[in-house]
Amino acid sequence: MSGCEDCSGCDLLHLPVDTKAEYVVALAGNANVGKSATFNQLTGVDQDIGNWPGKTVERAEALLQHRGRRIRVIDLPGIYSINALSTEEQVSREFIAHDHPDVVVNVLDSSALERNLFFTLQLTELESPLVIALNQADLAAKKGIILDAGKLSAILGVPVIPTVAIQGKGIAELSDAIVRATCSRPRPKTIRYGKEVEDRIARILALLPEGSGGYPSRWTAIKLLEGDPDTVWEVRQHSPGVAAAALESGRELEKIHGEPAATVMSAERYHAAEELAAAVMEIRSPGDNEITLTEKVDRIALHPVLGYLLLAATLGGLLVWTFVIGAWISGVLMEFLSGIAPVEPLITGSLPDIIFNGAWTGFVAALTLIVPYVIPFYLVLALIEDSGFLTRFSLMLDKGMHRMGLHGKAIIPLVLGFGCTVPACLSCRIIESPKQKLIAAFLVTLIPCSARTIVILGVVAVFVNIWWALFLYLLVFVLIVVLGRLAFRLLPGESVGMIMEMPDYHVPHVKGVLGQTWQRTRSLIGIVLPAYIIGSIVITGAYAAGLLEPINAALYPVTVILLGLPAMTGVVFIFGIIRKEMTILALAAILGTTVFSDVLTPVQIIVFGLVTLLYAPCISTILALAKEFGWKAALSITALETSLAIALGALLFHLIGPFL
């Protein structure tokens, strides 16, 4: 596929969006240079693994969507040469030369540059559009190797990007370079060899018809000079005189150097690679290299053990806030507001009383969510994000997210879901793929938010025991993993890789953090506050008018027969649609007590907790889903989760009923 027209230097900010075209990028390089890590970072999920047609060599490919470009990334076998002496070399050579990928990304090991450049020089001979990824830059730095990527780029005439693929560093810059290359099609400069070799290459080029054998002319001339059997056979079919002259030139080289022409060419490439490496490389004592703050912190944040401990401590801190501090503040705030006016969802009286009490109940529900949970959560999130840690955490969880068909960025809405599902659903917009975005939103609505947590801790943990509360949480997390993987397989659409910027660490800016916290909170208030107030008025009024009683009768087969709960819990679950912890208020008002163990069995309390965890999201979440994905998706998710809650609740009731 040709590059785009009128690229204007491929300024990414003004790059024309092309969602229909699909570009092909091949990753090529030696074995053990981090090529697979680069491939995984670029593509992330939905990788197709199979064999090349007619070959036993494994082929991996996946889709990257970046800057409005759809890019099919092909991971070529790790090889050291493309002389077609092995099946892997043959596969790589044929794909680059005959399938003509839009860009070839040559992944190099920065700590062994000279050896890797031998392969790079062969790629330049093929004249494919080329981008160089100087990978394992951190390992080179530890060895005291300093590489001048700009100088190497100037010599080769192609973009050169330093990367540390295993840590995700440089991947965003590499992706930008790939996108630019799909437009500019950067052809590598010709690297000249020794005079005896160049004279004979020129002699063969003068005789060689254009496009012989489907390869670039210079490549074909070099292969003829080396006596490559396949190339000689191809050229001999239509130009036997050229093939004979090339073989004679090869014999001349052999007489001059006392080695076969193929050995002479290898020596020339090694010499050129040595000179090229010497020109762009500086060796220092490892102790002389200044270690930046980002590098020091990344030794912990991206460490395979310490990094996960830091991540666990951070997420644990957020959960402690949700479970302990936030719950305590919410209780204090609820007590204070109850002193102003009773917070009671079930009332009788005049219409003004119903409206006032319904509105007040909804207002208190919104306030006791936003103040103790959402604002502190957003504040901590902004601090983590602005400092540079959030990207590292996303990278650490990237592999686990892949198992659910998601990308590491999905951790942001999933973590947000522990505070409130509404902003978590809205934050799914950071995910580019519609399929992955919908999966993330579906899983987010299953995360035990602060309101659901209040129900589990305030009902199951208090009136049964903490172990059953933890069991319900564990069950939900297992469901999230299983359902995520199932949705990934069943939902139509593509999952694409997404690139995460890897910024340097810095002290968060107070003004920026507070501004970001307010912007997120303000957008949430616009959905939550009206939904809670209006929903509370409607449901309170309907109950006071006796309109909800038929619901108990209609839900009797579900609540009583399937779930083994009292008949009046049908109305209780309706109140839970406003906000989940309102099920506690409604349950207490209907039962006439807050000591639920006096009127409910342990089995009923556990089943009630499980159903509350899983059934229909709250009304503000449904509105957020409808805003982001449309009413069809919002109602489908609601119906699916309600059905799941009933099925699992019924199963749990019949499994544990005989034992508790």
PDB file of N, CA and C in Angstrom, residues 309-400:
ATOM      1  N   LEU A 309       4.691  -5.229  44.288  1.00  0.00           N
ATOM      2  CA  LEU A 309       4.473  -4.876  45.686  1.00  0.00           C
ATOM      3  C   LEU A 309       4.054  -3.414  45.818  1.00  0.00           C
ATOM      4  N   LEU A 310       4.711  -2.538  45.051  1.00  0.00           N
ATOM      5  CA  LEU A 310       4.341  -1.124  45.064  1.00  0.00           C
ATOM      6  C   LEU A 310       2.922  -0.939  44.537  1.00  0.00           C
ATOM      7  N   LEU A 311       2.588  -1.658  43.464  1.00  0.00           N
ATOM      8  CA  LEU A 311       1.238  -1.590  42.905  1.00  0.00           C
ATOM      9  C   LEU A 311       0.212  -2.081  43.916  1.00  0.00           C
ATOM     10  N   ALA A 312       0.515  -3.199  44.592  1.00  0.00           N
ATOM     11  CA  ALA A 312      -0.412  -3.742  45.587  1.00  0.00           C
ATOM     12  C   ALA A 312      -0.602  -2.767  46.742  1.00  0.00           C
ATOM     13  N   ALA A 313       0.490  -2.109  47.153  1.00  0.00           N
ATOM     14  CA  ALA A 313       0.393  -1.145  48.249  1.00  0.00           C
ATOM     15  C   ALA A 313      -0.471   0.048  47.852  1.00  0.00           C
ATOM     16  N   THR A 314      -0.322   0.501  46.605  1.00  0.00           N
ATOM     17  CA  THR A 314      -1.113   1.652  46.136  1.00  0.00           C
ATOM     18  C   THR A 314      -2.590   1.302  46.034  1.00  0.00           C
ATOM     19  N   LEU A 315      -2.882   0.173  45.381  1.00  0.00           N
ATOM     20  CA  LEU A 315      -4.281  -0.243  45.261  1.00  0.00           C
ATOM     21  C   LEU A 315      -4.859  -0.571  46.630  1.00  0.00           C
ATOM     22  N   GLY A 316      -4.018  -1.162  47.489  1.00  0.00           N
ATOM     23  CA  GLY A 316      -4.481  -1.455  48.850  1.00  0.00           C
ATOM     24  C   GLY A 316      -4.839  -0.193  49.596  1.00  0.00           C
ATOM     25  N   GLY A 317      -4.045   0.857  49.404  1.00  0.00           N
ATOM     26  CA  GLY A 317      -4.358   2.137  50.037  1.00  0.00           C
ATOM     27  C   GLY A 317      -5.678   2.699  49.562  1.00  0.00           C
ATOM     28  N   LEU A 318      -5.934   2.572  48.261  1.00  0.00           N
ATOM     29  CA  LEU A 318      -7.215   3.046  47.724  1.00  0.00           C
ATOM     30  C   LEU A 318      -8.382   2.243  48.300  1.00  0.00           C
ATOM     31  N   LEU A 319      -8.179   0.933  48.423  1.00  0.00           N
ATOM     32  CA  LEU A 319      -9.255   0.095  48.943  1.00  0.00           C
ATOM     33  C   LEU A 319      -9.478   0.339  50.440  1.00  0.00           C
ATOM     34  N   VAL A 320      -8.382   0.576  51.168  1.00  0.00           N
ATOM     35  CA  VAL A 320      -8.526   0.903  52.588  1.00  0.00           C
ATOM     36  C   VAL A 320      -9.327   2.185  52.745  1.00  0.00           C
ATOM     37  N   TRP A 321      -9.055   3.150  51.866  1.00  0.00           N
ATOM     38  CA  TRP A 321      -9.837   4.384  51.917  1.00  0.00           C
ATOM     39  C   TRP A 321     -11.317   4.082  51.674  1.00  0.00           C
ATOM     40  N   THR A 322     -11.566   3.232  50.656  1.00  0.00           N
ATOM     41  CA  THR A 322     -12.956   2.909  50.323  1.00  0.00           C
ATOM     42  C   THR A 322     -13.642   2.162  51.465  1.00  0.00           C
ATOM     43  N   PHE A 323     -12.952   1.140  52.004  1.00  0.00           N
ATOM     44  CA  PHE A 323     -13.580   0.268  52.985  1.00  0.00           C
ATOM     45  C   PHE A 323     -13.624   0.855  54.390  1.00  0.00           C
ATOM     46  N   VAL A 324     -12.628   1.661  54.731  1.00  0.00           N
ATOM     47  CA  VAL A 324     -12.506   2.100  56.124  1.00  0.00           C
ATOM     48  C   VAL A 324     -12.755   3.600  56.265  1.00  0.00           C
ATOM     49  N   ILE A 325     -11.844   4.398  55.746  1.00  0.00           N
ATOM     50  CA  ILE A 325     -11.919   5.845  55.964  1.00  0.00           C
ATOM     51  C   ILE A 325     -13.139   6.438  55.261  1.00  0.00           C
ATOM     52  N   GLY A 326     -13.313   6.075  53.979  1.00  0.00           N
ATOM     53  CA  GLY A 326     -14.455   6.608  53.245  1.00  0.00           C
ATOM     54  C   GLY A 326     -15.773   6.196  53.864  1.00  0.00           C
ATOM     55  N   ALA A 327     -15.865   4.925  54.306  1.00  0.00           N
ATOM     56  CA  ALA A 327     -17.097   4.453  54.942  1.00  0.00           C
ATOM     57  C   ALA A 327     -17.364   5.206  56.246  1.00  0.00           C
ATOM     58  N   TRP A 328     -16.283   5.483  56.993  1.00  0.00           N
ATOM     59  CA  TRP A 328     -16.446   6.219  58.250  1.00  0.00           C
ATOM     60  C   TRP A 328     -16.929   7.654  57.989  1.00  0.00           C
ATOM     61  N   ILE A 329     -16.305   8.324  57.003  1.00  0.00           N
ATOM     62  CA  ILE A 329     -16.731   9.690  56.660  1.00  0.00           C
ATOM     63  C   ILE A 329     -18.173   9.690  56.172  1.00  0.00           C
ATOM     64  N   SER A 330     -18.521   8.675  55.359  1.00  0.00           N
ATOM     65  CA  SER A 330     -19.887   8.583  54.856  1.00  0.00           C
ATOM     66  C   SER A 330     -20.875   8.428  56.005  1.00  0.00           C
ATOM     67  N   GLY A 331     -20.512   7.610  57.007  1.00  0.00           N
ATOM     68  CA  GLY A 331     -21.391   7.427  58.164  1.00  0.00           C
ATOM     69  C   GLY A 331     -21.558   8.696  58.967  1.00  0.00           C
ATOM     70  N   VAL A 332     -20.451   9.422  59.194  1.00  0.00           N
ATOM     71  CA  VAL A 332     -20.522  10.692  59.928  1.00  0.00           C
ATOM     72  C   VAL A 332     -21.377  11.696  59.176  1.00  0.00           C
ATOM     73  N   LEU A 333     -21.172  11.761  57.859  1.00  0.00           N
ATOM     74  CA  LEU A 333     -21.934  12.696  57.045  1.00  0.00           C
ATOM     75  C   LEU A 333     -23.407  12.328  57.034  1.00  0.00           C
ATOM     76  N   MET A 334     -23.693  11.037  56.960  1.00  0.00           N
ATOM     77  CA  MET A 334     -25.080  10.577  56.977  1.00  0.00           C
ATOM     78  C   MET A 334     -25.749  10.932  58.308  1.00  0.00           C
ATOM     79  N   GLU A 335     -25.025  10.740  59.395  1.00  0.00           N
ATOM     80  CA  GLU A 335     -25.577  11.063  60.712  1.00  0.00           C
ATOM     81  C   GLU A 335     -25.857  12.561  60.840  1.00  0.00           C
ATOM     82  N   PHE A 336     -24.943  13.377  60.330  1.00  0.00           N
ATOM     83  CA  PHE A 336     -25.123  14.826  60.384  1.00  0.00           C
ATOM     84  C   PHE A 336     -26.329  15.256  59.554  1.00  0.00           C
ATOM     85  N   LEU A 337     -26.441  14.718  58.346  1.00  0.00           N
ATOM     86  CA  LEU A 337     -27.556  15.099  57.468  1.00  0.00           C
ATOM     87  C   LEU A 337     -28.884  14.570  58.011  1.00  0.00           C
ATOM     88  N   SER A 338     -28.849  13.417  58.654  1.00  0.00           N
ATOM     89  CA  SER A 338     -30.073  12.876  59.254  1.00  0.00           C
ATOM     90  C   SER A 338     -30.556  13.770  60.387  1.00  0.00           C
ATOM     91  N   GLY A 339     -29.609  14.471  61.030  1.00  0.00           N
ATOM     92  CA  GLY A 339     -30.005  15.411  62.071  1.00  0.00           C
ATOM     93  C   GLY A 339     -30.738  16.614  61.530  1.00  0.00           C
ATOM     94  N   ILE A 340     -30.452  16.959  60.281  1.00  0.00           N
ATOM     95  CA  ILE A 340     -31.152  18.080  59.637  1.00  0.00           C
ATOM     96  C   ILE A 340     -32.556  17.659  59.234  1.00  0.00           C
ATOM     97  N   ALA A 341     -32.648  16.499  58.591  1.00  0.00           N
ATOM     98  CA  ALA A 341     -33.950  15.946  58.189  1.00  0.00           C
ATOM     99  C   ALA A 341     -33.772  14.446  58.061  1.00  0.00           C
ATOM    100  N   PRO A 342     -34.787  13.645  58.428  1.00  0.00           N
ATOM    101  CA  PRO A 342     -34.655  12.185  58.374  1.00  0.00           C
ATOM    102  C   PRO A 342     -34.355  11.701  56.953  1.00  0.00           C
ATOM    103  N   VAL A 343     -33.461  10.740  56.870  1.00  0.00           N
ATOM    104  CA  VAL A 343     -33.170  10.097  55.586  1.00  0.00           C
ATOM    105  C   VAL A 343     -33.943   8.791  55.569  1.00  0.00           C
ATOM    106  N   GLU A 344     -35.115   8.814  54.991  1.00  0.00           N
ATOM    107  CA  GLU A 344     -36.023   7.670  55.050  1.00  0.00           C
ATOM    108  C   GLU A 344     -36.648   7.461  53.677  1.00  0.00           C
ATOM    109  N   PRO A 345     -36.361   6.347  53.013  1.00  0.00           N
ATOM    110  CA  PRO A 345     -36.879   6.137  51.665  1.00  0.00           C
ATOM    111  C   PRO A 345     -38.349   5.783  51.605  1.00  0.00           C
ATOM    112  N   LEU A 346     -38.927   5.311  52.709  1.00  0.00           N
ATOM    113  CA  LEU A 346     -40.307   4.842  52.668  1.00  0.00           C
ATOM    114  C   LEU A 346     -41.169   5.730  53.553  1.00  0.00           C
ATOM    115  N   ILE A 347     -42.048   6.495  52.944  1.00  0.00           N
ATOM    116  CA  ILE A 347     -42.886   7.411  53.715  1.00  0.00           C
ATOM    117  C   ILE A 347     -44.312   7.356  53.198  1.00  0.00           C
ATOM    118  N   THR A 348     -45.176   7.879  53.997  1.00  0.00           N
ATOM    119  CA  THR A 348     -46.549   8.142  53.561  1.00  0.00           C
ATOM    120  C   THR A 348     -46.838   9.587  53.903  1.00  0.00           C
ATOM    121  N   GLY A 349     -47.808  10.156  53.274  1.00  0.00           N
ATOM    122  CA  GLY A 349     -48.136  11.550  53.563  1.00  0.00           C
ATOM    123  C   GLY A 349     -48.549  12.279  52.320  1.00  0.00           C
ATOM    124  N   SER A 350     -48.534  13.605  52.406  1.00  0.00           N
ATOM    125  CA  SER A 350     -48.971  14.440  51.293  1.00  0.00           C
ATOM    126  C   SER A 350     -47.932  14.417  50.179  1.00  0.00           C
ATOM    127  N   LEU A 351     -48.357  14.896  49.025  1.00  0.00           N
ATOM    128  CA  LEU A 351     -47.467  14.925  47.867  1.00  0.00           C
ATOM    129  C   LEU A 351     -46.226  15.784  48.117  1.00  0.00           C
ATOM    130  N   PRO A 352     -46.363  16.986  48.732  1.00  0.00           N
ATOM    131  CA  PRO A 352     -45.156  17.774  49.026  1.00  0.00           C
ATOM    132  C   PRO A 352     -44.179  17.023  49.935  1.00  0.00           C
ATOM    133  N   ASP A 353     -44.736  16.290  50.928  1.00  0.00           N
ATOM    134  CA  ASP A 353     -43.857  15.523  51.808  1.00  0.00           C
ATOM    135  C   ASP A 353     -43.111  14.436  51.040  1.00  0.00           C
ATOM    136  N   ILE A 354     -43.854  13.776  50.143  1.00  0.00           N
ATOM    137  CA  ILE A 354     -43.240  12.712  49.347  1.00  0.00           C
ATOM    138  C   ILE A 354     -42.122  13.281  48.478  1.00  0.00           C
ATOM    139  N   ILE A 355     -42.389  14.409  47.822  1.00  0.00           N
ATOM    140  CA  ILE A 355     -41.385  15.019  46.943  1.00  0.00           C
ATOM    141  C   ILE A 355     -40.163  15.465  47.751  1.00  0.00           C
ATOM    142  N   PHE A 356     -40.429  16.127  48.900  1.00  0.00           N
ATOM    143  CA  PHE A 356     -39.312  16.616  49.703  1.00  0.00           C
ATOM    144  C   PHE A 356     -38.460  15.467  50.222  1.00  0.00           C
ATOM    145  N   ASN A 357     -39.115  14.464  50.798  1.00  0.00           N
ATOM    146  CA  ASN A 357     -38.363  13.352  51.370  1.00  0.00           C
ATOM    147  C   ASN A 357     -37.651  12.534  50.297  1.00  0.00           C
ATOM    148  N   GLY A 358     -38.312  12.366  49.145  1.00  0.00           N
ATOM    149  CA  GLY A 358     -37.653  11.652  48.051  1.00  0.00           C
ATOM    150  C   GLY A 358     -36.441  12.409  47.547  1.00  0.00           C
ATOM    151  N   ALA A 359     -36.591  13.732  47.345  1.00  0.00           N
ATOM    152  CA  ALA A 359     -35.475  14.547  46.868  1.00  0.00           C
ATOM    153  C   ALA A 359     -34.353  14.584  47.895  1.00  0.00           C
ATOM    154  N   TRP A 360     -34.737  14.716  49.181  1.00  0.00           N
ATOM    155  CA  TRP A 360     -33.725  14.772  50.238  1.00  0.00           C
ATOM    156  C   TRP A 360     -32.951  13.453  50.336  1.00  0.00           C
ATOM    157  N   THR A 361     -33.662  12.336  50.225  1.00  0.00           N
ATOM    158  CA  THR A 361     -33.002  11.030  50.271  1.00  0.00           C
ATOM    159  C   THR A 361     -32.018  10.883  49.113  1.00  0.00           C
ATOM    160  N   GLY A 362     -32.440  11.286  47.903  1.00  0.00           N
ATOM    161  CA  GLY A 362     -31.553  11.217  46.742  1.00  0.00           C
ATOM    162  C   GLY A 362     -30.360  12.140  46.875  1.00  0.00           C
ATOM    163  N   PHE A 363     -30.594  13.351  47.412  1.00  0.00           N
ATOM    164  CA  PHE A 363     -29.505  14.317  47.607  1.00  0.00           C
ATOM    165  C   PHE A 363     -28.481  13.774  48.599  1.00  0.00           C
ATOM    166  N   VAL A 364     -28.956  13.210  49.709  1.00  0.00           N
ATOM    167  CA  VAL A 364     -28.056  12.650  50.719  1.00  0.00           C
ATOM    168  C   VAL A 364     -27.273  11.469  50.138  1.00  0.00           C
ATOM    169  N   ALA A 365     -27.958  10.638  49.359  1.00  0.00           N
ATOM    170  CA  ALA A 365     -27.271   9.496  48.745  1.00  0.00           C
ATOM    171  C   ALA A 365     -26.150   9.968  47.830  1.00  0.00           C
ATOM    172  N   ALA A 366     -26.412  11.014  47.045  1.00  0.00           N
ATOM    173  CA  ALA A 366     -25.388  11.550  46.147  1.00  0.00           C
ATOM    174  C   ALA A 366     -24.245  12.176  46.934  1.00  0.00           C
ATOM    175  N   LEU A 367     -24.602  12.951  47.972  1.00  0.00           N
ATOM    176  CA  LEU A 367     -23.592  13.657  48.757  1.00  0.00           C
ATOM    177  C   LEU A 367     -22.694  12.683  49.509  1.00  0.00           C
ATOM    178  N   THR A 368     -23.282  11.639  50.078  1.00  0.00           N
ATOM    179  CA  THR A 368     -22.489  10.670  50.839  1.00  0.00           C
ATOM    180  C   THR A 368     -21.697   9.732  49.928  1.00  0.00           C
ATOM    181  N   LEU A 369     -21.917   9.818  48.638  1.00  0.00           N
ATOM    182  CA  LEU A 369     -21.075   9.116  47.678  1.00  0.00           C
ATOM    183  C   LEU A 369     -19.932  10.017  47.222  1.00  0.00           C
ATOM    184  N   ILE A 370     -20.272  11.246  46.834  1.00  0.00           N
ATOM    185  CA  ILE A 370     -19.288  12.133  46.204  1.00  0.00           C
ATOM    186  C   ILE A 370     -18.245  12.634  47.202  1.00  0.00           C
ATOM    187  N   VAL A 371     -18.675  13.084  48.369  1.00  0.00           N
ATOM    188  CA  VAL A 371     -17.735  13.697  49.316  1.00  0.00           C
ATOM    189  C   VAL A 371     -16.745  12.685  49.902  1.00  0.00           C
ATOM    190  N   PRO A 372     -17.195  11.570  50.488  1.00  0.00           N
ATOM    191  CA  PRO A 372     -16.220  10.678  51.129  1.00  0.00           C
ATOM    192  C   PRO A 372     -15.498   9.722  50.181  1.00  0.00           C
ATOM    193  N   TYR A 373     -16.105   9.427  49.018  1.00  0.00           N
ATOM    194  CA  TYR A 373     -15.521   8.428  48.138  1.00  0.00           C
ATOM    195  C   TYR A 373     -14.940   9.018  46.857  1.00  0.00           C
ATOM    196  N   VAL A 374     -15.773   9.723  46.103  1.00  0.00           N
ATOM    197  CA  VAL A 374     -15.388  10.136  44.763  1.00  0.00           C
ATOM    198  C   VAL A 374     -14.300  11.204  44.782  1.00  0.00           C
ATOM    199  N   ILE A 375     -14.485  12.278  45.543  1.00  0.00           N
ATOM    200  CA  ILE A 375     -13.510  13.370  45.539  1.00  0.00           C
ATOM    201  C   ILE A 375     -12.137  12.893  46.012  1.00  0.00           C
ATOM    202  N   PRO A 376     -12.035  12.203  47.166  1.00  0.00           N
ATOM    203  CA  PRO A 376     -10.707  11.697  47.558  1.00  0.00           C
ATOM    204  C   PRO A 376     -10.118  10.715  46.542  1.00  0.00           C
ATOM    205  N   PHE A 377     -10.980   9.877  45.965  1.00  0.00           N
ATOM    206  CA  PHE A 377     -10.509   8.903  44.988  1.00  0.00           C
ATOM    207  C   PHE A 377      -9.942   9.610  43.762  1.00  0.00           C
ATOM    208  N   TYR A 378     -10.668  10.597  43.255  1.00  0.00           N
ATOM    209  CA  TYR A 378     -10.188  11.359  42.106  1.00  0.00           C
ATOM    210  C   TYR A 378      -8.905  12.107  42.439  1.00  0.00           C
ATOM    211  N   LEU A 379      -8.811  12.597  43.662  1.00  0.00           N
ATOM    212  CA  LEU A 379      -7.626  13.342  44.079  1.00  0.00           C
ATOM    213  C   LEU A 379      -6.397  12.436  44.073  1.00  0.00           C
ATOM    214  N   VAL A 380      -6.534  11.253  44.661  1.00  0.00           N
ATOM    215  CA  VAL A 380      -5.416  10.306  44.685  1.00  0.00           C
ATOM    216  C   VAL A 380      -5.077   9.849  43.269  1.00  0.00           C
ATOM    217  N   LEU A 381      -6.105   9.610  42.455  1.00  0.00           N
ATOM    218  CA  LEU A 381      -5.879   9.191  41.077  1.00  0.00           C
ATOM    219  C   LEU A 381      -5.114  10.256  40.308  1.00  0.00           C
ATOM    220  N   ALA A 382      -5.483  11.524  40.494  1.00  0.00           N
ATOM    221  CA  ALA A 382      -4.791  12.621  39.811  1.00  0.00           C
ATOM    222  C   ALA A 382      -3.338  12.711  40.259  1.00  0.00           C
ATOM    223  N   LEU A 383      -3.072  12.483  41.545  1.00  0.00           N
ATOM    224  CA  LEU A 383      -1.704  12.496  42.057  1.00  0.00           C
ATOM    225  C   LEU A 383      -0.873  11.376  41.419  1.00  0.00           C
ATOM    226  N   ILE A 384      -1.455  10.175  41.363  1.00  0.00           N
ATOM    227  CA  ILE A 384      -0.746   9.039  40.767  1.00  0.00           C
ATOM    228  C   ILE A 384      -0.505   9.280  39.283  1.00  0.00           C
ATOM    229  N   GLU A 385      -1.516   9.820  38.617  1.00  0.00           N
ATOM    230  CA  GLU A 385      -1.430  10.057  37.183  1.00  0.00           C
ATOM    231  C   GLU A 385      -0.412  11.142  36.861  1.00  0.00           C
ATOM    232  N   ASP A 386      -0.469  12.261  37.598  1.00  0.00           N
ATOM    233  CA  ASP A 386       0.401  13.399  37.308  1.00  0.00           C
ATOM    234  C   ASP A 386       1.849  13.099  37.650  1.00  0.00           C
ATOM    235  N   SER A 387       2.078  12.211  38.604  1.00  0.00           N
ATOM    236  CA  SER A 387       3.446  11.885  39.010  1.00  0.00           C
ATOM    237  C   SER A 387       4.142  10.963  38.019  1.00  0.00           C
ATOM    238  N   GLY A 388       3.358  10.252  37.187  1.00  0.00           N
ATOM    239  CA  GLY A 388       3.932   9.318  36.222  1.00  0.00           C
ATOM    240  C   GLY A 388       3.797   7.860  36.617  1.00  0.00           C
ATOM    241  N   PHE A 389       3.229   7.584  37.800  1.00  0.00           N
ATOM    242  CA  PHE A 389       3.115   6.207  38.266  1.00  0.00           C
ATOM    243  C   PHE A 389       2.001   5.438  37.561  1.00  0.00           C
ATOM    244  N   LEU A 390       0.932   6.117  37.179  1.00  0.00           N
ATOM    245  CA  LEU A 390      -0.233   5.415  36.647  1.00  0.00           C
ATOM    246  C   LEU A 390       0.116   4.637  35.385  1.00  0.00           C
ATOM    247  N   THR A 391       0.941   5.226  34.512  1.00  0.00           N
ATOM    248  CA  THR A 391       1.344   4.529  33.297  1.00  0.00           C
ATOM    249  C   THR A 391       2.142   3.277  33.631  1.00  0.00           C
ATOM    250  N   ARG A 392       3.014   3.374  34.640  1.00  0.00           N
ATOM    251  CA  ARG A 392       3.804   2.209  35.042  1.00  0.00           C
ATOM    252  C   ARG A 392       2.903   1.103  35.587  1.00  0.00           C
ATOM    253  N   PHE A 393       1.903   1.499  36.380  1.00  0.00           N
ATOM    254  CA  PHE A 393       0.984   0.495  36.920  1.00  0.00           C
ATOM    255  C   PHE A 393       0.195  -0.180  35.794  1.00  0.00           C
ATOM    256  N   SER A 394      -0.209   0.618  34.807  1.00  0.00           N
ATOM    257  CA  SER A 394      -0.930   0.048  33.662  1.00  0.00           C
ATOM    258  C   SER A 394      -0.058  -0.969  32.941  1.00  0.00           C
ATOM    259  N   LEU A 395       1.225  -0.638  32.810  1.00  0.00           N
ATOM    260  CA  LEU A 395       2.146  -1.547  32.143  1.00  0.00           C
ATOM    261  C   LEU A 395       2.318  -2.833  32.944  1.00  0.00           C
ATOM    262  N   MET A 396       2.421  -2.710  34.273  1.00  0.00           N
ATOM    263  CA  MET A 396       2.606  -3.888  35.115  1.00  0.00           C
ATOM    264  C   MET A 396       1.413  -4.835  35.019  1.00  0.00           C
ATOM    265  N   LEU A 397       0.219  -4.266  34.861  1.00  0.00           N
ATOM    266  CA  LEU A 397      -1.000  -5.082  34.810  1.00  0.00           C
ATOM    267  C   LEU A 397      -1.402  -5.450  33.390  1.00  0.00           C
ATOM    268  N   ASP A 398      -0.584  -5.033  32.422  1.00  0.00           N
ATOM    269  CA  ASP A 398      -0.945  -5.224  31.023  1.00  0.00           C
ATOM    270  C   ASP A 398      -1.167  -6.698  30.689  1.00  0.00           C
ATOM    271  N   LYS A 399      -0.260  -7.555  31.163  1.00  0.00           N
ATOM    272  CA  LYS A 399      -0.364  -8.978  30.837  1.00  0.00           C
ATOM    273  C   LYS A 399      -1.639  -9.583  31.407  1.00  0.00           C
ATOM    274  N   GLY A 400      -1.970  -9.214  32.654  1.00  0.00           N
ATOM    275  CA  GLY A 400      -3.194  -9.727  33.258  1.00  0.00           C
ATOM    276  C   GLY A 400      -4.436  -9.236  32.543  1.00  0.00           C
TER     277      GLY A 400
END
